[in-house]
Amino acid sequence: MVGKYFNKRKALAYGIAMSGSGIGTFILAPVVQLLIEQFSWRGALLILGGFVLNLCVCGALMRPIALKEDRKTAPEFLEQDYVSEAQKRDLKRMSICSPLIKVWSHEYLCYCSWKEYDFLLMPGFMMLAVSVLFMAYGCSPLFVYLVPYALSVGVSHHQAAFLMSILGVIDIIGNITFGWLTDRR
């Protein structure tokens, strides 16, 4: 949805949107520790579950905006000067598909169901997917084992939770900084 709202400085907008996970890490680490101390781990999980359920309701209410470009038909879209050749090729390729019509926000889209997922076999996408897999594999142990390791070397529970908050601040700074740098090309 961020991409629908921003044409300029899109990477910075994504960085700011993604910094929400860092804000959550910053705030929730000490809050979860306090909840565990007050209500035990079962009560803390119940309270966190209610909080996440509210977030699911908020997420379900989000709708992308409808832009004027979205309402154009294929011939009108192809006549625009700002449309790249690759987009024109893709739109022409989609228009020769069997007429499987789908209504979504008052638009009619013609597409082939088997061509809908052909990006999965593109080498660039495969490389991105594998790199994200290894990145998630490499980043997850830090979040999983940081607090237990801190506790094992004698750090208090509150200070161990504060370490997670530090990771959240680093995440916020990194997302916004690299979003800004990406927009500067």
CSV table of N, CA, C and O in Angstrom, one decimal, residues 32-40:
chain,number,residue,atom,x,y,z
A,32,VAL,N,6.8,-6.6,27.6
A,32,VAL,CA,6.6,-8.0,27.7
A,32,VAL,C,7.2,-8.5,29.0
A,32,VAL,O,6.7,-9.4,29.7
A,33,GLN,N,8.4,-8.0,29.3
A,33,GLN,CA,9.1,-8.4,30.6
A,33,GLN,C,8.2,-8.0,31.8
A,33,GLN,O,8.1,-8.8,32.7
A,34,LEU,N,7.6,-6.8,31.7
A,34,LEU,CA,6.8,-6.4,32.8
A,34,LEU,C,5.5,-7.2,32.9
A,34,LEU,O,5.0,-7.6,34.0
A,35,LEU,N,4.9,-7.6,31.8
A,35,LEU,CA,3.7,-8.4,31.7
A,35,LEU,C,4.0,-9.8,32.3
A,35,LEU,O,3.2,-10.4,33.0
A,36,ILE,N,5.2,-10.3,32.0
A,36,ILE,CA,5.6,-11.7,32.5
A,36,ILE,C,5.7,-11.6,34.0
A,36,ILE,O,5.3,-12.5,34.7
A,37,GLU,N,6.3,-10.5,34.5
A,37,GLU,CA,6.5,-10.4,36.0
A,37,GLU,C,5.2,-10.2,36.7
A,37,GLU,O,5.0,-10.7,37.8
A,38,GLN,N,4.2,-9.5,36.1
A,38,GLN,CA,2.9,-9.2,36.7
A,38,GLN,C,1.9,-10.4,36.5
A,38,GLN,O,1.2,-10.7,37.5
A,39,PHE,N,1.9,-11.0,35.4
A,39,PHE,CA,0.8,-11.9,35.1
A,39,PHE,C,1.3,-13.3,34.7
A,39,PHE,O,0.5,-14.1,34.2
A,40,SER,N,2.5,-13.6,34.8
A,40,SER,CA,3.2,-14.9,34.4
A,40,SER,C,3.2,-15.0,32.9
A,40,SER,O,2.6,-14.1,32.2
